[in-house]
Amino acid sequence: MLEETYQSLVKRDPDQPEFHQAVREVLESLESVLDKHPEYRSARIVERIIEPERVIIFRVPWVDDSGEVRVNRGFRIEANSAIGPYKGGLRFHPSVNLGILKFLAFEQIFKNALTGIPMGGGKGGSDFDPKGKSDAEVMRFCQSFMMELFRYIGPTTDVPAGDIGVGGREIGYLFGTWKKLRNQWGGVLTGKGLAYGGSLIRPEATGYGAVYFAQEMLKTRGENLEDKVCLVSGSGNVAQFAAQKINQLGGRVVTLSDSSGCIYDPEGIDHQKLQWVMELKNVRRGRIKEYADKFTGATYQEWDAFNPPTDHNPLWDHKADCAFPSATQNEINARDARNLIKNGVYLVSEGANMPTVPEGIEIFLDEKILYGPGKAANAGGVATSGLEMAQNAIFSSWSREEVDQRLHQIMVNIHAQAHAASEKYGAKGNYVLGANAAGFLKVAEAMMAQGVV
Ligand code: NDP
Ligand code: 2IT
């Protein structure tokens, strides 16, 4: 039955491989859940969840600094609103297409359910590449993007946030345009600056959350992060704050990357070096390559941005204990997964969305390492977006300590839920099955209560 559902999805949208991949992983987890809940089969809950409630595609014209008119494509996938307003990030990257955003929106449904905050699933973005663009160009693009998107979003309807290529700068421009068009202030976007309704800890939340999730997994074996050697990929928002939290907890981060290549620093990317990386990536918008020129003992390996390593990714081929993939989807292939195991890695906590290919996941599960899939491990970002929405709704703001403590508790709860569900459905310690089952059950229950809508 689920195989049939999957095949009809592939037939309907043959050109969306990432979406197929994300759906397949969830369907594989659901057999035993649906055996216990035949009512979900007859109500076609699965078929309804995999079909987005609404897909919006629009033209985004803008004028570059030399006066040329450019045209990009904008998207918003409103995947599921059973438990709350659509919620999920915006991605600006040349690789963005409908299939990639549908996979992200689909994962977001379950991730958001796991946070315990009433948020439905959504995702959006554009094939616009902010890299190499001036601030003025990025602003004009964001204004044009919002001139269309504003019709569909609102603080209790659909609340976008950041993702790859969308950080504080972009959220600021998007928010300013929405406010002007609506003549209204509202918590319609999260990841806002502190000066205009943002939440403390939101920038840190995804990376910190992935590390809190790792701590919980380690606890099940009576261990912690002290002295653990950690591989982190990416050097953007998630990677930076995952590295910061690992350092705070006594671990040693030895790698970072961007779409051009990766660096390896066996002595560790300590607090001071990380501050330098943050300035490099967030202020100067430079390349990670410069790290190896700046710090002796570090090495750099280049790859082609539009032809990233398909054979294997050298970042995953170093001796280590833990890995925190925090760049993008499918950045760990089967060979990388085997290299990780061979080099001693026994914990993988995914800061990125779907960074491991299905064969890689199989290897991690077969080897019984501590493997935290993205929809559980990186849920701290959207959870703290939920906390930002709550603060906006009551026109208040909480202290750093308060938000961090709530984030920590949410990650502890997500771990506990995923662990408990894995046990209940006969695969103790399999967080893939646990997270998929626990997230699905919440959404399914809400959908059953609301009838066929
Ligand atoms: P950023 O844009 O801040 O950073 C992305 C990093 O990954 C950059 O270093 C970028 O390199 C690198 N990267 C992007 N695309 C590729 C690619 N195709 N190949 C190799 N490297 C690439 O994004 P975030 O840190 O926010 O997002 C990273 C991951 O975390 C994504 O999978 C995202 O979906 C996920 N995530 C983000 C959350 C958030 O709150 N921001 C929440 C949950 C998950 P370069 O500088 O060259 O572009
Ligand atoms: O993938 C994700 O969870 C995000 N990019 C964050 C979404 C959000 O609404 O904060």
Short mmCIF file of C-alpha atoms and ligand atoms in Angstrom, two decimals, residues 76 87-91 104 108 111-112 119 122-123 159-164 190-191 202 206 351-353 378-386 389, ligand 2:
data_model
loop_
_atom_site.label_atom_id
_atom_site.label_comp_id
_atom_site.label_asym_id
_atom_site.label_seq_id
_atom_site.Cartn_x
_atom_site.Cartn_y
_atom_site.Cartn_z
CA ARG A 76 6.21 29.22 -1.28
CA LYS A 87 6.06 27.73 9.25
CA GLY A 88 9.43 27.26 7.62
CA GLY A 89 12.36 29.04 6.07
CA LEU A 90 13.16 30.71 2.77
CA ARG A 91 16.16 29.51 0.77
CA LEU A 104 12.05 20.77 2.72
CA GLN A 108 9.18 20.67 8.11
CA LYS A 111 9.94 18.62 12.53
CA ASN A 112 7.56 21.35 13.62
CA MET A 119 3.25 25.23 13.83
CA GLY A 122 6.01 25.31 4.89
CA LYS A 123 9.08 26.33 2.92
CA VAL A 159 5.42 32.72 8.92
CA PRO A 160 8.63 32.40 6.86
CA ALA A 161 12.19 32.59 8.28
CA GLY A 162 15.77 32.10 7.04
CA ASP A 163 17.53 29.11 5.51
CA ILE A 164 20.50 28.86 3.12
CA THR A 190 11.17 35.10 12.34
CA GLY A 191 14.89 35.61 12.59
CA ARG A 202 17.35 32.63 17.40
CA THR A 206 19.77 25.57 15.14
CA GLY A 351 22.25 20.41 11.51
CA ALA A 352 21.39 20.44 7.80
CA ASN A 353 18.19 19.06 6.27
CA ASN A 378 17.95 20.61 13.76
CA ALA A 379 14.47 21.42 15.09
CA GLY A 380 15.94 23.92 17.57
CA GLY A 381 15.92 26.64 14.90
CA VAL A 382 12.24 26.47 14.11
CA ALA A 383 11.41 25.85 17.78
CA THR A 384 13.07 29.14 18.69
CA SER A 385 11.22 30.76 15.79
CA GLY A 386 8.11 29.54 17.61
CA MET A 389 6.31 34.25 17.53
O1 2IT B 2 14.82 24.13 8.11
C1 2IT B 2 14.43 24.85 9.06
O2 2IT B 2 13.88 24.35 10.05
C2 2IT B 2 14.66 26.29 8.98
N1 2IT B 2 15.27 26.75 8.01
C3 2IT B 2 14.12 27.19 10.05
C4 2IT B 2 12.66 27.46 9.84
C5 2IT B 2 12.06 28.50 10.74
O3 2IT B 2 10.89 28.82 10.49
O4 2IT B 2 12.70 28.99 11.67
#
